[in-house]
mmCIF file of C-alpha atoms in Angstrom:
data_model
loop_
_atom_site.group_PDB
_atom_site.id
_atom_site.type_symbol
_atom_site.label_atom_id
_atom_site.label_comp_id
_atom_site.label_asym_id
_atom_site.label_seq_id
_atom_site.Cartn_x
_atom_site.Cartn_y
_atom_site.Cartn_z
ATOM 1 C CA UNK K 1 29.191 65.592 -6.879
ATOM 2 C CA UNK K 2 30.180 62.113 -6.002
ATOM 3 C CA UNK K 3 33.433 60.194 -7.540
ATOM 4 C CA UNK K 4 30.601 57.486 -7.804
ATOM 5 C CA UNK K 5 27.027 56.006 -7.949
ATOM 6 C CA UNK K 6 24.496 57.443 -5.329
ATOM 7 C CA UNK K 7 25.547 59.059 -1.929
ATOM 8 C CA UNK K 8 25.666 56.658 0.961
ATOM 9 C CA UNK K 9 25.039 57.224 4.142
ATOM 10 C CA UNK K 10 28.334 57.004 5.992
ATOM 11 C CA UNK K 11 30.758 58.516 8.048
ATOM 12 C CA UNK K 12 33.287 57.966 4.928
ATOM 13 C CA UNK K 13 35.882 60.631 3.707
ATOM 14 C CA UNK K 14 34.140 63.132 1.535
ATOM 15 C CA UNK K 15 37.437 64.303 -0.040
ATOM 16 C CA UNK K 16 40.988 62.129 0.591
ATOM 17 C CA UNK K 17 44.481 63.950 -0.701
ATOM 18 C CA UNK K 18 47.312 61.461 -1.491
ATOM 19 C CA UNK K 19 50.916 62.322 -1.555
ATOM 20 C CA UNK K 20 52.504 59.470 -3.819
ATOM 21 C CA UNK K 21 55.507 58.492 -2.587
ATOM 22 C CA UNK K 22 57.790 55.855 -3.095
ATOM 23 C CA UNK K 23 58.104 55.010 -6.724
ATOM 24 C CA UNK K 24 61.762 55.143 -6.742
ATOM 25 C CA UNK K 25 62.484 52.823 -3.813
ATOM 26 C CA UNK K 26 59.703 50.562 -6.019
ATOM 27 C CA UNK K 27 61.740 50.500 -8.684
ATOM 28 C CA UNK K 28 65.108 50.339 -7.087
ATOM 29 C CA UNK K 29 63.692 47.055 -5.589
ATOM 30 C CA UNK K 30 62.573 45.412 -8.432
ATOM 31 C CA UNK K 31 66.510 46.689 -10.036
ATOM 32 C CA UNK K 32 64.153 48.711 -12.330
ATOM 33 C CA UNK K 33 65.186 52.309 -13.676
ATOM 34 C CA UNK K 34 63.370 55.329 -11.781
ATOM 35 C CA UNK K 35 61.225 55.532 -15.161
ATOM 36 C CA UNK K 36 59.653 52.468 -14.511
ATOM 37 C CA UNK K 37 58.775 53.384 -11.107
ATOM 38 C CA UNK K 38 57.279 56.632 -11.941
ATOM 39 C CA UNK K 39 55.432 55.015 -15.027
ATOM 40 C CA UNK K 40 54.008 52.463 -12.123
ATOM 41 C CA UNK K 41 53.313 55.244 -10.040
ATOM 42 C CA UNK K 42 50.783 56.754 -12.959
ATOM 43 C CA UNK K 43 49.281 53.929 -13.848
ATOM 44 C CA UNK K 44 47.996 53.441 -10.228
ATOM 45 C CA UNK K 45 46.242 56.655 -10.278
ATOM 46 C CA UNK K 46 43.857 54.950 -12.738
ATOM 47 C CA UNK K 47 42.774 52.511 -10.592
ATOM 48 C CA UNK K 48 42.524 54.485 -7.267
ATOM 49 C CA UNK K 49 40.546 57.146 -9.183
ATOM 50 C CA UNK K 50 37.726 54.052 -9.885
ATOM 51 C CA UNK K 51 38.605 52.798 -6.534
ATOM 52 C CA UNK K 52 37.382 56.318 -4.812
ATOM 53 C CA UNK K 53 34.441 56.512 -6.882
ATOM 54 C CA UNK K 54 33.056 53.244 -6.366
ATOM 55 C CA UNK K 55 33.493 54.277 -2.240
ATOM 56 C CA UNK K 56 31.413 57.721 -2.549
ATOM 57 C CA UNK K 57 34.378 60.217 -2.193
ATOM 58 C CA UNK K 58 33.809 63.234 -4.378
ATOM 59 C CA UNK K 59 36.622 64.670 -4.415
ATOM 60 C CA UNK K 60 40.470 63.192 -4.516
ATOM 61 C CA UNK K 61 43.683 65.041 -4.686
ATOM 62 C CA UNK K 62 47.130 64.217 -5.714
ATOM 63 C CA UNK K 63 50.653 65.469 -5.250
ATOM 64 C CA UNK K 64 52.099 64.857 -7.930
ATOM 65 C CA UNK K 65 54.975 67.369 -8.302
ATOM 66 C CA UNK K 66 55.813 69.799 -5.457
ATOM 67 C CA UNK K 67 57.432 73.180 -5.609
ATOM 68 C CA UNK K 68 60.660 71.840 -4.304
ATOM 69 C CA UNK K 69 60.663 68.721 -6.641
ATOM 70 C CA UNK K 70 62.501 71.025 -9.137
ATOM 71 C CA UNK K 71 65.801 70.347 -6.959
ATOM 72 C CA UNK K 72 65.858 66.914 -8.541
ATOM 73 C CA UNK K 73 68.357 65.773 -10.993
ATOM 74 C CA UNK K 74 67.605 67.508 -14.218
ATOM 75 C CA UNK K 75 66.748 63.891 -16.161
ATOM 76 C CA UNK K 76 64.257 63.092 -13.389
ATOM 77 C CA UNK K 77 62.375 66.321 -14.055
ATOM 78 C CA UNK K 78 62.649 65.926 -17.593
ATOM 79 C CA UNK K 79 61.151 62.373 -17.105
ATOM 80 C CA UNK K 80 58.544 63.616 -14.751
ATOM 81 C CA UNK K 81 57.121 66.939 -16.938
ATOM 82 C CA UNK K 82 57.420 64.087 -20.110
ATOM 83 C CA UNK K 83 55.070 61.715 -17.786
ATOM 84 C CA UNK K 84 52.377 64.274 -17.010
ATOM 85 C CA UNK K 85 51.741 65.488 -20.351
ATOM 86 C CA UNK K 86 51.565 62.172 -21.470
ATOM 87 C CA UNK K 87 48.985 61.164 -18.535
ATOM 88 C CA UNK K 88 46.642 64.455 -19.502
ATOM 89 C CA UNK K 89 47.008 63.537 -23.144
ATOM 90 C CA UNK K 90 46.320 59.542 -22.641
ATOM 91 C CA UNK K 91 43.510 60.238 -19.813
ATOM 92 C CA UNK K 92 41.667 63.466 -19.973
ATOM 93 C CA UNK K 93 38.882 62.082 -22.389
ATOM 94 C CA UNK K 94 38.593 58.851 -20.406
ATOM 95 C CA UNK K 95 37.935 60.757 -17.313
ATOM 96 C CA UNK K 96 35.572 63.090 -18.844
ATOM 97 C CA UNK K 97 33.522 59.981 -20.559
ATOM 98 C CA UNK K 98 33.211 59.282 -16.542
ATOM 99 C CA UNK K 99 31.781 62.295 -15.535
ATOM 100 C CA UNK K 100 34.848 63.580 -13.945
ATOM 101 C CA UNK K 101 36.348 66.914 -13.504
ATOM 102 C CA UNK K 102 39.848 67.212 -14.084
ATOM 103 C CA UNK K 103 41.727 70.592 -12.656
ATOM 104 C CA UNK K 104 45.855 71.123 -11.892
ATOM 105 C CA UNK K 105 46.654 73.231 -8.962
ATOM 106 C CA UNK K 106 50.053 75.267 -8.209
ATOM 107 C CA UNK K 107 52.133 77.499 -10.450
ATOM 108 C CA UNK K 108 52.319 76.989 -13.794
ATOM 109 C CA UNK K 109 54.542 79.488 -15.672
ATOM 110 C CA UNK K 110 57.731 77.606 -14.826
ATOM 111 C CA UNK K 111 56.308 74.298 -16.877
ATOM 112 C CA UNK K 112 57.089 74.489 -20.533
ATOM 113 C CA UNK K 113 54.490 75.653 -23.333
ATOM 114 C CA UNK K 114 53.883 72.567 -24.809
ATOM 115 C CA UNK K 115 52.480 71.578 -20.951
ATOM 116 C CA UNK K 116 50.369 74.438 -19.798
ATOM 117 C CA UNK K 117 49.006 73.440 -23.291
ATOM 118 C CA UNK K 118 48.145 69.909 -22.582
ATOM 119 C CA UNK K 119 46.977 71.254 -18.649
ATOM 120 C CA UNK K 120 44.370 73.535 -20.403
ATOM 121 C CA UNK K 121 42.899 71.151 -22.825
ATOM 122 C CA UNK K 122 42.587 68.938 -20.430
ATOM 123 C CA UNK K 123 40.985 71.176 -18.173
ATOM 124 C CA UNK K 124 38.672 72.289 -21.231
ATOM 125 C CA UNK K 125 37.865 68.775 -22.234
ATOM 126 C CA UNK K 126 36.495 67.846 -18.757
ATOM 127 C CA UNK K 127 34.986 70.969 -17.407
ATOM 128 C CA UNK K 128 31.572 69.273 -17.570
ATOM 129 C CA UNK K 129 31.900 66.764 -15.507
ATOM 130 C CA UNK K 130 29.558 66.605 -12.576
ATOM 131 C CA UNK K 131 30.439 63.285 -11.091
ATOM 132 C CA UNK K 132 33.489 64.235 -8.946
ATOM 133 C CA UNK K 133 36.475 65.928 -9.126
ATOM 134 C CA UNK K 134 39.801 64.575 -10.119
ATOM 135 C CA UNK K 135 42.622 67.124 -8.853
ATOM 136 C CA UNK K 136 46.104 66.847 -9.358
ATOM 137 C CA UNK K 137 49.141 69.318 -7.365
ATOM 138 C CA UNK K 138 51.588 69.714 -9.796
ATOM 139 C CA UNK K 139 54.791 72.770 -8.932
ATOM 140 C CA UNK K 140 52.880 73.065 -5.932
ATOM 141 C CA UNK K 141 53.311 73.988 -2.313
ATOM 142 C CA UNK K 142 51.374 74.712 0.850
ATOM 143 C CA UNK K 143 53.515 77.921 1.935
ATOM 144 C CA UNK K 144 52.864 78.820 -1.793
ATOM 145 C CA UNK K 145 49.096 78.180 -1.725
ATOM 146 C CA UNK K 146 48.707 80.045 1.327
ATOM 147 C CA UNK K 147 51.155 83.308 -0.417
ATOM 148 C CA UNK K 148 49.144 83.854 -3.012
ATOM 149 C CA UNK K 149 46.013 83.929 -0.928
ATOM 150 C CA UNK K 150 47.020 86.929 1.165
ATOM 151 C CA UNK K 151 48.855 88.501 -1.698
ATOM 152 C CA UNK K 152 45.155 88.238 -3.619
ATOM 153 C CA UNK K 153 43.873 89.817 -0.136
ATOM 154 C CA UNK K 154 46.368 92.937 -0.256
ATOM 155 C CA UNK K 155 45.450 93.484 -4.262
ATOM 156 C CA UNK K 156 41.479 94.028 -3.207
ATOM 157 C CA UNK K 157 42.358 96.046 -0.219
ATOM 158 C CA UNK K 158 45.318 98.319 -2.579
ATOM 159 C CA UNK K 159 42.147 98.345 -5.358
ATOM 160 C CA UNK K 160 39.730 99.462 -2.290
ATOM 161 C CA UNK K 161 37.447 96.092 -2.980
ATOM 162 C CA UNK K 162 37.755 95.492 1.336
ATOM 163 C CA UNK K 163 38.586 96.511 4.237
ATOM 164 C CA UNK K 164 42.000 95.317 6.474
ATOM 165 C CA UNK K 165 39.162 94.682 8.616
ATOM 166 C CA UNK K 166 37.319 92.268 6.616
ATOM 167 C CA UNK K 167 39.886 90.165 6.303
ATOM 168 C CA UNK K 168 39.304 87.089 8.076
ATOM 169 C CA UNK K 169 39.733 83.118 7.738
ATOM 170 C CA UNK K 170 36.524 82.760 5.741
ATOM 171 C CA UNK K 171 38.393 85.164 2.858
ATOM 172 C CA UNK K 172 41.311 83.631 3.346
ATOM 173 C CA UNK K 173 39.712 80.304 2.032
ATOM 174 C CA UNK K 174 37.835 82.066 -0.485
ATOM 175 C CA UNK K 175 41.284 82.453 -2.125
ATOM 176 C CA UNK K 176 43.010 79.291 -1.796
ATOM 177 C CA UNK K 177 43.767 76.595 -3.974
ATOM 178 C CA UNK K 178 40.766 73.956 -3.734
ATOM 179 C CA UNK K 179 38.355 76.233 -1.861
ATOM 180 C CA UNK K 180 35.305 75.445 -3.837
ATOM 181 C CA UNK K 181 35.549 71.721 -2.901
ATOM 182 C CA UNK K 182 34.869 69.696 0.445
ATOM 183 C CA UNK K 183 37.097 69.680 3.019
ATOM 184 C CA UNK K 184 40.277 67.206 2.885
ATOM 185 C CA UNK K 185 38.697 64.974 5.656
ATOM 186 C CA UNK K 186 41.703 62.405 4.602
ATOM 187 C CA UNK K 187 45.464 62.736 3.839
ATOM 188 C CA UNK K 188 46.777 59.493 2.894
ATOM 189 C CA UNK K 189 50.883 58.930 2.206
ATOM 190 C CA UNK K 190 52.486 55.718 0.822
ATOM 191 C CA UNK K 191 55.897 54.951 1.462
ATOM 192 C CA UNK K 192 55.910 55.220 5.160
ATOM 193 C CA UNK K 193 57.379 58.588 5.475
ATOM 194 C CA UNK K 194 55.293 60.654 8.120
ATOM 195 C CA UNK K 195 55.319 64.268 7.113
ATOM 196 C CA UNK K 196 52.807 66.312 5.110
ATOM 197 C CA UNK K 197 56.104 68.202 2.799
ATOM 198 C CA UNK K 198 54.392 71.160 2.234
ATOM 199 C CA UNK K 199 50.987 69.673 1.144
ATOM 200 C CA UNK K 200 47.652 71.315 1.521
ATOM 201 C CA UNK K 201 49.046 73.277 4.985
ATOM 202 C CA UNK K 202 45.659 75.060 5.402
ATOM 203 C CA UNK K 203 43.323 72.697 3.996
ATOM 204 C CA UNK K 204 44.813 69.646 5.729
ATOM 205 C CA UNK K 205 43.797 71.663 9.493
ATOM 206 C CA UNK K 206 41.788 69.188 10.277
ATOM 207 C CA UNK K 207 42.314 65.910 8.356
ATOM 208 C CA UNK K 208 43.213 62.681 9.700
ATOM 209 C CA UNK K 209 46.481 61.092 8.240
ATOM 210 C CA UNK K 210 46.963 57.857 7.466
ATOM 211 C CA UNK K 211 50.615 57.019 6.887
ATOM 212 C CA UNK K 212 51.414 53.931 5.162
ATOM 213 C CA UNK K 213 54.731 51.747 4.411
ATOM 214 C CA UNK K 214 53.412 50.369 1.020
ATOM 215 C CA UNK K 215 55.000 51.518 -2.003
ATOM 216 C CA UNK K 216 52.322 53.925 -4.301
ATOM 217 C CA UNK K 217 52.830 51.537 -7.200
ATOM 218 C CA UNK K 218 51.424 48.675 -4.895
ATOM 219 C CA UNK K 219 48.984 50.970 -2.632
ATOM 220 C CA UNK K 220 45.476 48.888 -3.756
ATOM 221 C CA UNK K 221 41.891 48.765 -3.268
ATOM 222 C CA UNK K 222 43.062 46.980 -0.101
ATOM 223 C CA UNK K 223 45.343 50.147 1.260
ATOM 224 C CA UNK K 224 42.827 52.160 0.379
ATOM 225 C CA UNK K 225 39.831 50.451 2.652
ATOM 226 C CA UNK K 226 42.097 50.711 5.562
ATOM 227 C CA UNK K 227 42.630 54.102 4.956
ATOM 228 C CA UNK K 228 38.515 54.785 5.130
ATOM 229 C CA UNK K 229 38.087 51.930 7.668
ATOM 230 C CA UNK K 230 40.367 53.702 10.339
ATOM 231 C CA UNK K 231 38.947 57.097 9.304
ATOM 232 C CA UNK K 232 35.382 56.262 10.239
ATOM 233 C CA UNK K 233 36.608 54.995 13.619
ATOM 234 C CA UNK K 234 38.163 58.520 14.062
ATOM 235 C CA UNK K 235 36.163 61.238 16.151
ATOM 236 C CA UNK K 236 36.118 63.699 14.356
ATOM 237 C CA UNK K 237 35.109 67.183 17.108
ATOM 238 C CA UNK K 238 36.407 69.636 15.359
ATOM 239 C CA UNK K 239 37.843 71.778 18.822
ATOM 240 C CA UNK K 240 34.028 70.587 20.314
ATOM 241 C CA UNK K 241 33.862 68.665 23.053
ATOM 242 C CA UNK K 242 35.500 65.506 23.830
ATOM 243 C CA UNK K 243 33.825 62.026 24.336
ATOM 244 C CA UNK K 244 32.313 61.275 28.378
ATOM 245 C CA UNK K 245 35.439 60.275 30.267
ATOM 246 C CA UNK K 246 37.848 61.937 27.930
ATOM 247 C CA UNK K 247 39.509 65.055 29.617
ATOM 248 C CA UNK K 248 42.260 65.544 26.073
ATOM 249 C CA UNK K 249 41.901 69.196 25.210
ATOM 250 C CA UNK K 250 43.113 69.071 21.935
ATOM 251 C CA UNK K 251 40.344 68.293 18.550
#
């Protein structure tokens, strides 16, 4: 499944993750209130979702709200759990009318009712879609993801379903948070911070990062081609051997 028209044949990023940073500072800038900046922040997914389909990618992820996000002042949460339900409410049948496949990753018992609600409709209402997949990271973490894998492990072994000796890195995958989907071959972060916080640990193994200053409210069609411009001038070996003249060990 493609986020757009007809597969091309290029080197380009099948799936790219995004952590969106930065829509404070944005705002603070522009001597807007944080609201504004987060409102800016979901309005760009819009056009970055179009952006990534037009460009072949079939899968793109978002981190929208981390496990350790809840530290935040209590108003910002408030603001930020009032923001999401309006975005699946607002965009869910937009996305499905364009063939996309909407799904929210990470816990969800500590959101309220009203927004597991509004996660599973969403969910419901785009199930069919079989032109991409739009997924969004919400009270999630990468230590978590990779948790409840091996705690899914121990259950089958405890329930006699495998072996202690079966378990591997192929099971492992088999239970992780986006394991049905390509490879992240592309982790992209606005706001020129240069860690992952907590994102995608496994999945991101092999990725290539591109780390940007640009603010997510302003990170473009533009940002984005430099992101998949620089990635197709990576080499990619995955641990195989380096390129003649290149004695590096590492992939």
């Amino acid at each position: 499944m493609a986020l757009g028209g007809t597969e091309v044949n290029d080197p380009g990023p099948r799936h790219i993750a995004i952590i969106m940073d930065g829509n404070g500072r944005w705002a603070a800038r522009r001597g807007l209130s944080p609201s504004a900046g987060h409102k800016a922040g979901a309005e760009r997914i819009r056009d970055l979702l179009s952006a990534c389909r037009n460009r072949g990618v079939k899968a793109l992820t978002l981190f929208a709200f981390s496990s350790e996000n809840w530290q935040r002042p209590p108003k910002e949460v408030a603001l930020l759990m009032r923001l999401f339900h309006s975005y699946l409410r607002k965009e869910a049948r937009r996305i499905c009318d364009e063939g996309v496949r909407l799904r929210v990753i990470g816990r969800r018992d500590r959101f309220s009712l009203r927004l597991q609600r509004a996660i599973a409709e969403a969910e419901e209402i785009t199930c069919g879609g079989d032109q991409g997949d739009l997924v969004i990271a919400a009270d999630y973490g990468g230590r978590w993801d990779i948790a409840q894998a091996a705690r899914r492990l121990a259950e089958e072994v405890v329930d006699g379903k495998r072996t202690v000796e079966s378990i591997d890195e192929e099971a492992m995958e088999g239970h992780m948070q986006l394991a049905d989907l390509p490879p992240v071959d592309l982790l992209i972060r606005s706001s020129g911070e240069q860690r992952i916080s907590n994102f995608i640990l496994w999945q991101a193994a092999y990725s290539e990062f591109f780390f940007t200053d640009i603010l997510w409210p302003d990170f473009g069609e533009a940002a984005l081609d430099e992101a998949i411009a620089l990635f197709k001038q990576r080499d990619r070996r995955f641990g195989g051997r380096a390129a003649a003249g290149d004695s590096a060990m590492p992939a």
